[in-house]
PDB file of C-alpha atoms in Angstrom:
ATOM      1  CA  ARG A   1     -14.981 -18.567   7.103  1.00 47.00           C
ATOM      2  CA  PRO A   2     -12.569 -20.555  10.000  1.00 46.00           C
ATOM      3  CA  PRO A   3      -9.594 -18.528  10.523  1.00 48.00           C
ATOM      4  CA  ARG A   4      -6.397 -19.488   9.070  1.00 49.00           C
ATOM      5  CA  PHE A   5      -4.104 -20.243  11.853  1.00 48.00           C
ATOM      6  CA  THR A   6      -1.169 -18.375  12.186  1.00 53.00           C
ATOM      7  CA  LEU A   7       1.990 -17.658  14.363  1.00 50.00           C
ATOM      8  CA  PHE A   8       2.624 -14.144  12.766  1.00 51.00           C
ATOM      9  CA  PRO A   9       0.695 -11.845  15.919  1.00 54.00           C
ATOM     10  CA  TYR A  10       2.872 -14.255  18.260  1.00 56.00           C
ATOM     11  CA  THR A  11       6.147 -13.871  17.074  1.00 61.00           C
ATOM     12  CA  THR A  12       5.406 -10.101  17.147  1.00 62.00           C
ATOM     13  CA  LEU A  13       6.099 -10.068  20.649  1.00 66.00           C
ATOM     14  CA  PHE A  14       9.803 -11.100  20.163  1.00 74.00           C
ATOM     15  CA  ARG A  15      10.602 -10.226  16.860  1.00 79.00           C
ATOM     16  CA  SER A  16       9.591  -6.683  16.869  1.00 83.00           C
ATOM     17  CA  PRO A  17      12.306  -5.396  20.256  1.00 86.00           C
ATOM     18  CA  ILE A  18      14.743  -7.085  18.177  1.00 89.00           C
ATOM     19  CA  LEU A  19      14.052  -5.313  15.037  1.00 89.00           C
ATOM     20  CA  VAL A  20      13.481  -2.357  16.653  1.00 89.00           C
ATOM     21  CA  ARG A  21      17.211  -2.608  18.072  1.00 90.00           C
ATOM     22  CA  LEU A  22      18.597  -3.589  14.858  1.00 90.00           C
ATOM     23  CA  LEU A  23      17.047  -1.938  12.466  1.00 89.00           C
ATOM     24  CA  GLY A  24      16.396   1.627  14.531  1.00 89.00           C
ATOM     25  CA  ILE A  25      12.858   3.444  15.149  1.00 89.00           C
ATOM     26  CA  ASN A  26      13.044   5.082  11.611  1.00 86.00           C
ATOM     27  CA  SER A  27      13.433   2.006   9.690  1.00 87.00           C
ATOM     28  CA  TYR A  28      11.357  -0.082  11.712  1.00 89.00           C
ATOM     29  CA  GLY A  29       8.517   2.133  11.251  1.00 87.00           C
ATOM     30  CA  VAL A  30       9.285   1.808   7.156  1.00 85.00           C
ATOM     31  CA  TRP A  31       9.805  -1.921   7.447  1.00 88.00           C
ATOM     32  CA  THR A  32       6.233  -1.773   9.093  1.00 88.00           C
ATOM     33  CA  THR A  33       4.572   0.467   6.693  1.00 85.00           C
ATOM     34  CA  ILE A  34       5.441  -1.515   3.672  1.00 87.00           C
ATOM     35  CA  ILE A  35       4.475  -4.719   5.504  1.00 88.00           C
ATOM     36  CA  ALA A  36       1.136  -3.242   6.108  1.00 86.00           C
ATOM     37  CA  GLN A  37       0.979  -2.487   2.145  1.00 84.00           C
ATOM     38  CA  ILE A  38       1.086  -6.034   1.422  1.00 86.00           C
ATOM     39  CA  SER A  39      -1.592  -6.950   3.830  1.00 84.00           C
ATOM     40  CA  LEU A  40      -3.623  -4.479   2.254  1.00 83.00           C
ATOM     41  CA  LEU A  41      -2.981  -5.624  -1.025  1.00 82.00           C
ATOM     42  CA  ALA A  42      -3.897  -8.791  -0.263  1.00 82.00           C
ATOM     43  CA  LEU A  43      -7.641  -7.558  -0.555  1.00 81.00           C
ATOM     44  CA  ALA A  44      -7.290  -8.123  -3.891  1.00 84.00           C
ATOM     45  CA  GLU A  45      -8.443 -11.488  -3.933  1.00 86.00           C
ATOM     46  CA  MET A  46     -12.154  -9.559  -3.809  1.00 87.00           C
ATOM     47  CA  GLY A  47     -13.682 -11.994  -1.065  1.00 89.00           C
ATOM     48  CA  VAL A  48     -13.166 -15.419  -3.821  1.00 93.00           C
ATOM     49  CA  SER A  49     -11.156 -17.643  -0.676  1.00 91.00           C
ATOM     50  CA  THR A  50     -14.375 -17.244   1.563  1.00 90.00           C
ATOM     51  CA  ALA A  51     -16.974 -17.846  -1.010  1.00 92.00           C
ATOM     52  CA  LEU A  52     -14.697 -20.972  -2.278  1.00 93.00           C
ATOM     53  CA  LEU A  53     -14.668 -22.242   1.160  1.00 92.00           C
ATOM     54  CA  TYR A  54     -18.059 -22.379   1.128  1.00 92.00           C
ATOM     55  CA  ARG A  55     -18.951 -23.382  -2.455  1.00 93.00           C
ATOM     56  CA  LEU A  56     -16.556 -26.304  -2.204  1.00 93.00           C
ATOM     57  CA  SER A  57     -17.874 -27.553   1.172  1.00 92.00           C
ATOM     58  CA  SER A  58     -20.702 -27.623  -0.193  1.00 93.00           C
ATOM     59  CA  TYR A  59     -20.010 -30.053  -3.242  1.00 93.00           C
ATOM     60  CA  LEU A  60     -17.785 -32.478  -1.090  1.00 92.00           C
ATOM     61  CA  VAL A  61     -20.911 -33.184   0.945  1.00 92.00           C
ATOM     62  CA  GLN A  62     -22.813 -33.692  -2.604  1.00 93.00           C
ATOM     63  CA  LYS A  63     -20.021 -35.860  -3.581  1.00 90.00           C
ATOM     64  CA  ASP A  64     -19.935 -33.681  -7.165  1.00 92.00           C
ATOM     65  CA  GLU A  65     -16.361 -34.223  -8.428  1.00 91.00           C
ATOM     66  CA  ALA A  66     -17.114 -32.009 -11.641  1.00 91.00           C
ATOM     67  CA  ALA A  67     -18.205 -28.832  -9.548  1.00 92.00           C
ATOM     68  CA  PHE A  68     -15.588 -29.225  -7.410  1.00 92.00           C
ATOM     69  CA  TYR A  69     -12.852 -28.934  -9.827  1.00 93.00           C
ATOM     70  CA  LYS A  70     -14.896 -26.417 -11.701  1.00 93.00           C
ATOM     71  CA  CYS A  71     -14.664 -24.401  -8.518  1.00 94.00           C
ATOM     72  CA  ILE A  72     -11.170 -24.628  -7.677  1.00 94.00           C
ATOM     73  CA  GLY A  73     -10.405 -23.808 -11.342  1.00 94.00           C
ATOM     74  CA  THR A  74     -12.654 -20.414 -11.445  1.00 95.00           C
ATOM     75  CA  ALA A  75     -11.399 -19.426  -8.290  1.00 95.00           C
ATOM     76  CA  LEU A  76      -7.969 -19.671  -8.986  1.00 94.00           C
ATOM     77  CA  ILE A  77      -8.200 -17.676 -12.415  1.00 94.00           C
ATOM     78  CA  LEU A  78     -10.202 -15.105 -10.632  1.00 94.00           C
ATOM     79  CA  ILE A  79      -7.722 -14.298  -7.342  1.00 94.00           C
ATOM     80  CA  THR A  80      -4.438 -14.722 -10.131  1.00 94.00           C
ATOM     81  CA  THR A  81      -6.368 -11.918 -12.622  1.00 94.00           C
ATOM     82  CA  PHE A  82      -7.130  -9.826  -9.231  1.00 93.00           C
ATOM     83  CA  GLY A  83      -3.808  -9.850  -7.881  1.00 92.00           C
ATOM     84  CA  THR A  84      -2.242  -9.515 -11.220  1.00 93.00           C
ATOM     85  CA  ILE A  85      -4.165  -6.200 -11.919  1.00 93.00           C
ATOM     86  CA  PHE A  86      -4.049  -4.818  -8.161  1.00 91.00           C
ATOM     87  CA  SER A  87       0.122  -5.744  -8.277  1.00 91.00           C
ATOM     88  CA  LEU A  88       0.316  -3.259 -11.999  1.00 92.00           C
ATOM     89  CA  VAL A  89      -1.655  -0.780 -10.232  1.00 90.00           C
ATOM     90  CA  TYR A  90       0.340  -0.745  -7.114  1.00 89.00           C
ATOM     91  CA  LEU A  91       3.676  -0.847  -9.328  1.00 88.00           C
ATOM     92  CA  ALA A  92       1.944   2.100 -11.667  1.00 88.00           C
ATOM     93  CA  PHE A  93       1.536   4.709  -8.473  1.00 86.00           C
ATOM     94  CA  LEU A  94       4.522   3.494  -6.860  1.00 82.00           C
ATOM     95  CA  PRO A  95       6.034   7.602  -6.529  1.00 79.00           C
ATOM     96  CA  LEU A  96       2.641   8.331  -4.961  1.00 80.00           C
ATOM     97  CA  ILE A  97       2.365   5.629  -2.984  1.00 77.00           C
ATOM     98  CA  ALA A  98       6.267   6.184  -1.500  1.00 76.00           C
ATOM     99  CA  LYS A  99       5.292  10.274  -1.429  1.00 76.00           C
ATOM    100  CA  THR A 100       2.225   9.039   0.604  1.00 74.00           C
ATOM    101  CA  PHE A 101       3.384   6.870   3.066  1.00 68.00           C
ATOM    102  CA  HIS A 102       6.880   7.475   3.214  1.00 64.00           C
ATOM    103  CA  GLY A 103       7.476  11.356   2.354  1.00 65.00           C
ATOM    104  CA  PHE A 104       9.719  10.924  -0.509  1.00 62.00           C
ATOM    105  CA  ALA A 105       9.323   9.544  -4.258  1.00 56.00           C
ATOM    106  CA  THR A 106      12.910   9.404  -5.687  1.00 58.00           C
ATOM    107  CA  ASP A 107      14.537   6.988  -3.089  1.00 65.00           C
ATOM    108  CA  SER A 108      15.682   4.394  -5.356  1.00 75.00           C
ATOM    109  CA  ALA A 109      16.225   1.987  -3.039  1.00 78.00           C
ATOM    110  CA  LEU A 110      12.654   2.307  -1.461  1.00 80.00           C
ATOM    111  CA  LEU A 111      11.307   2.319  -4.793  1.00 83.00           C
ATOM    112  CA  THR A 112      13.145  -1.164  -5.466  1.00 85.00           C
ATOM    113  CA  SER A 113      11.721  -2.275  -2.259  1.00 86.00           C
ATOM    114  CA  LEU A 114       8.048  -1.560  -3.193  1.00 85.00           C
ATOM    115  CA  LYS A 115       8.857  -3.074  -6.409  1.00 88.00           C
ATOM    116  CA  ILE A 116       9.578  -6.363  -5.144  1.00 90.00           C
ATOM    117  CA  SER A 117       6.622  -6.181  -2.714  1.00 89.00           C
ATOM    118  CA  SER A 118       4.455  -6.250  -4.954  1.00 89.00           C
ATOM    119  CA  LEU A 119       5.461  -9.411  -6.415  1.00 91.00           C
ATOM    120  CA  ILE A 120       4.625 -11.036  -2.917  1.00 92.00           C
ATOM    121  CA  LEU A 121       0.880  -9.944  -3.034  1.00 91.00           C
ATOM    122  CA  LEU A 122       0.311 -13.529  -5.748  1.00 93.00           C
ATOM    123  CA  PRO A 123       2.288 -15.661  -3.478  1.00 93.00           C
ATOM    124  CA  LYS A 124       0.200 -14.296  -0.185  1.00 91.00           C
ATOM    125  CA  ILE A 125      -3.434 -14.450  -2.441  1.00 93.00           C
ATOM    126  CA  TRP A 126      -2.596 -18.131  -3.546  1.00 94.00           C
ATOM    127  CA  ALA A 127      -2.195 -19.024   0.128  1.00 92.00           C
ATOM    128  CA  LEU A 128      -5.369 -18.471   0.991  1.00 91.00           C
ATOM    129  CA  PHE A 129      -6.691 -20.158  -2.134  1.00 93.00           C
ATOM    130  CA  PHE A 130      -5.122 -23.488  -0.757  1.00 93.00           C
ATOM    131  CA  SER A 131      -6.431 -22.879   3.037  1.00 91.00           C
ATOM    132  CA  SER A 132      -9.950 -22.498   1.819  1.00 92.00           C
ATOM    133  CA  ILE A 133      -9.449 -25.738   0.214  1.00 92.00           C
ATOM    134  CA  GLU A 134      -7.801 -27.804   2.966  1.00 91.00           C
ATOM    135  CA  ALA A 135     -10.507 -25.716   5.355  1.00 91.00           C
ATOM    136  CA  SER A 136     -13.260 -27.244   2.899  1.00 91.00           C
ATOM    137  CA  HIS A 137     -11.788 -30.641   3.913  1.00 89.00           C
ATOM    138  CA  GLN A 138     -11.514 -29.376   7.670  1.00 88.00           C
ATOM    139  CA  ARG A 139      -7.748 -30.312   7.610  1.00 84.00           C
ATOM    140  CA  TYR A 140      -7.125 -27.313  10.302  1.00 84.00           C
ATOM    141  CA  ASP A 141      -3.959 -29.582  10.884  1.00 84.00           C
ATOM    142  CA  MET A 142      -2.148 -28.890   7.794  1.00 84.00           C
ATOM    143  CA  GLN A 143      -3.163 -25.198   7.959  1.00 84.00           C
ATOM    144  CA  ALA A 144      -0.631 -25.302  11.123  1.00 85.00           C
ATOM    145  CA  ILE A 145       2.049 -27.504   9.946  1.00 87.00           C
ATOM    146  CA  ILE A 146       2.374 -25.006   6.778  1.00 89.00           C
ATOM    147  CA  GLU A 147       1.556 -21.665   8.627  1.00 87.00           C
ATOM    148  CA  THR A 148       3.980 -22.625  11.788  1.00 86.00           C
ATOM    149  CA  SER A 149       6.856 -23.395   9.613  1.00 88.00           C
ATOM    150  CA  THR A 150       6.751 -20.702   6.947  1.00 89.00           C
ATOM    151  CA  THR A 151       6.409 -18.337   9.482  1.00 87.00           C
ATOM    152  CA  VAL A 152       9.127 -19.290  11.465  1.00 87.00           C
ATOM    153  CA  ILE A 153      11.589 -19.868   8.843  1.00 89.00           C
ATOM    154  CA  LEU A 154      10.215 -16.290   7.416  1.00 90.00           C
ATOM    155  CA  GLN A 155      10.791 -15.119  11.111  1.00 89.00           C
ATOM    156  CA  ILE A 156      14.301 -16.269  11.474  1.00 91.00           C
ATOM    157  CA  GLY A 157      15.644 -14.848   8.079  1.00 94.00           C
ATOM    158  CA  ILE A 158      13.971 -11.433   8.771  1.00 93.00           C
ATOM    159  CA  ILE A 159      16.166 -11.069  12.027  1.00 93.00           C
ATOM    160  CA  PHE A 160      19.143 -12.487  10.526  1.00 95.00           C
ATOM    161  CA  LEU A 161      19.129 -10.169   7.504  1.00 94.00           C
ATOM    162  CA  ALA A 162      18.383  -7.226   9.894  1.00 93.00           C
ATOM    163  CA  TRP A 163      21.123  -8.380  12.193  1.00 93.00           C
ATOM    164  CA  GLN A 164      23.975  -8.253   8.837  1.00 92.00           C
ATOM    165  CA  LYS A 165      22.073  -4.855   7.697  1.00 90.00           C
ATOM    166  CA  ALA A 166      20.813  -6.083   4.756  1.00 90.00           C
ATOM    167  CA  SER A 167      18.666  -3.911   2.793  1.00 90.00           C
ATOM    168  CA  PHE A 168      14.972  -3.976   2.848  1.00 90.00           C
ATOM    169  CA  SER A 169      14.972  -5.246  -0.521  1.00 91.00           C
ATOM    170  CA  ALA A 170      17.238  -8.048   0.377  1.00 94.00           C
ATOM    171  CA  MET A 171      14.401  -8.891   3.297  1.00 94.00           C
ATOM    172  CA  LEU A 172      11.509  -8.546   0.996  1.00 94.00           C
ATOM    173  CA  LEU A 173      12.911 -10.987  -1.067  1.00 95.00           C
ATOM    174  CA  TRP A 174      13.208 -13.395   1.982  1.00 95.00           C
ATOM    175  CA  LEU A 175       9.756 -12.570   2.541  1.00 94.00           C
ATOM    176  CA  LEU A 176       8.880 -13.541  -0.877  1.00 94.00           C
ATOM    177  CA  VAL A 177      10.664 -16.544  -1.130  1.00 95.00           C
ATOM    178  CA  SER A 178       9.172 -18.189   2.361  1.00 94.00           C
ATOM    179  CA  SER A 179       6.037 -17.031   1.103  1.00 93.00           C
ATOM    180  CA  MET A 180       6.768 -19.118  -2.283  1.00 95.00           C
ATOM    181  CA  LEU A 181       7.972 -22.071   0.281  1.00 94.00           C
ATOM    182  CA  GLY A 182       4.316 -21.835   1.944  1.00 93.00           C
ATOM    183  CA  VAL A 183       2.562 -21.960  -1.431  1.00 94.00           C
ATOM    184  CA  LEU A 184       4.499 -25.353  -2.681  1.00 95.00           C
ATOM    185  CA  ALA A 185       3.842 -26.887   0.757  1.00 94.00           C
ATOM    186  CA  HIS A 186      -0.411 -26.194  -0.185  1.00 93.00           C
ATOM    187  CA  ILE A 187      -0.058 -27.414  -3.597  1.00 93.00           C
ATOM    188  CA  LEU A 188       1.653 -30.875  -2.128  1.00 93.00           C
ATOM    189  CA  VAL A 189      -0.824 -31.084   0.601  1.00 90.00           C
ATOM    190  CA  SER A 190      -3.147 -30.640  -2.400  1.00 90.00           C
ATOM    191  CA  SER A 191      -1.867 -32.899  -4.412  1.00 90.00           C
ATOM    192  CA  LYS A 192      -0.652 -35.805  -2.374  1.00 89.00           C
ATOM    193  CA  VAL A 193      -3.203 -35.657   0.723  1.00 87.00           C
ATOM    194  CA  PHE A 194      -6.391 -34.162  -0.766  1.00 88.00           C
ATOM    195  CA  LYS A 195      -5.774 -36.431  -4.201  1.00 89.00           C
ATOM    196  CA  ILE A 196      -6.493 -33.116  -6.124  1.00 88.00           C
ATOM    197  CA  ASN A 197      -5.737 -33.058  -9.778  1.00 88.00           C
ATOM    198  CA  PHE A 198      -4.665 -29.911 -11.055  1.00 84.00           C
ATOM    199  CA  THR A 199      -4.834 -30.477 -14.730  1.00 85.00           C
ATOM    200  CA  ARG A 200      -8.398 -31.231 -14.439  1.00 84.00           C
ATOM    201  CA  ILE A 201      -9.413 -27.716 -13.218  1.00 83.00           C
ATOM    202  CA  ILE A 202     -11.308 -25.455 -15.738  1.00 89.00           C
ATOM    203  CA  TYR A 203     -13.112 -22.239 -15.375  1.00 92.00           C
ATOM    204  CA  SER A 204     -16.966 -21.746 -15.427  1.00 91.00           C
ATOM    205  CA  LYS A 205     -18.725 -18.697 -16.214  1.00 93.00           C
ATOM    206  CA  ASN A 206     -21.507 -19.568 -14.200  1.00 93.00           C
ATOM    207  CA  GLU A 207     -19.015 -20.606 -11.134  1.00 93.00           C
ATOM    208  CA  ALA A 208     -17.437 -17.154 -11.244  1.00 93.00           C
ATOM    209  CA  ASN A 209     -20.509 -15.370 -10.824  1.00 94.00           C
ATOM    210  CA  GLY A 210     -21.655 -17.644  -7.828  1.00 92.00           C
ATOM    211  CA  LEU A 211     -18.263 -16.888  -6.343  1.00 92.00           C
ATOM    212  CA  LEU A 212     -18.005 -13.429  -7.035  1.00 92.00           C
ATOM    213  CA  ASN A 213     -21.990 -12.585  -5.731  1.00 92.00           C
ATOM    214  CA  PHE A 214     -20.786 -14.405  -2.612  1.00 89.00           C
ATOM    215  CA  GLY A 215     -17.120 -13.033  -2.155  1.00 87.00           C
ATOM    216  CA  ILE A 216     -17.328  -9.414  -3.084  1.00 87.00           C
ATOM    217  CA  GLN A 217     -20.541  -9.391  -0.315  1.00 86.00           C
ATOM    218  CA  HIS A 218     -18.433 -10.551   2.156  1.00 78.00           C
ATOM    219  CA  TRP A 219     -15.539  -8.478   0.912  1.00 76.00           C
ATOM    220  CA  VAL A 220     -17.693  -5.304   1.644  1.00 80.00           C
ATOM    221  CA  SER A 221     -18.568  -6.093   4.678  1.00 74.00           C
ATOM    222  CA  LYS A 222     -14.957  -7.075   5.742  1.00 67.00           C
ATOM    223  CA  ILE A 223     -13.699  -3.631   4.832  1.00 67.00           C
ATOM    224  CA  GLY A 224     -16.681  -1.937   6.678  1.00 63.00           C
ATOM    225  CA  ARG A 225     -16.212  -3.679   9.913  1.00 58.00           C
ATOM    226  CA  ALA A 226     -11.963  -2.978   9.381  1.00 52.00           C
ATOM    227  CA  SER A 227     -13.202   0.780   9.300  1.00 52.00           C
ATOM    228  CA  CYS A 228     -15.093   0.475  12.079  1.00 53.00           C
ATOM    229  CA  ARG A 229     -12.486  -0.533  14.699  1.00 52.00           C
TER     230      ARG A 229
END
């Protein structure tokens, strides 16, 4: 699939030294670990967003509007279900996760931060869902505008909160807010630019099988490539 445009790797060049200075090395290490866990949780979408891109592109070429809406509705239900399940499992194992990745399981402030981080999963995978819709229409400019705007807003807020000595919970709440703003921007583009009527989306068992068959294969190969690096 075409890569989603994001400034995140580039903003790291100037953001990381600033956060290290503001947070301190130890706190910055905890912060980056939490962010890495959120990124890992994004695997909950099980490759459905990639399958969605290819299937939507095919339906657009065929001008099959009924199949197009079935595909969108089914993919949205699947990734929302998977994301919810992953979030609940993550919450259930929070003490173990805190002990394994952070070295302690009884720090109430850390546990609160990790609980908030679980809420960020759904906006993250919803963004992947809408990015696939935009990519199927070959509107990468829309992705660039949304990703650039949300990344700049996110990073300015994170640096400001770190400067104010805010808690990780406050910083993660800002990450949640900026992620939701990005999702709202994607919805606006889909409804206004692509004229997608989200009241018409429906679930299809056959479409679910097609999305999962393709998506899981891609998901497994993606994990395999990552483990070999």
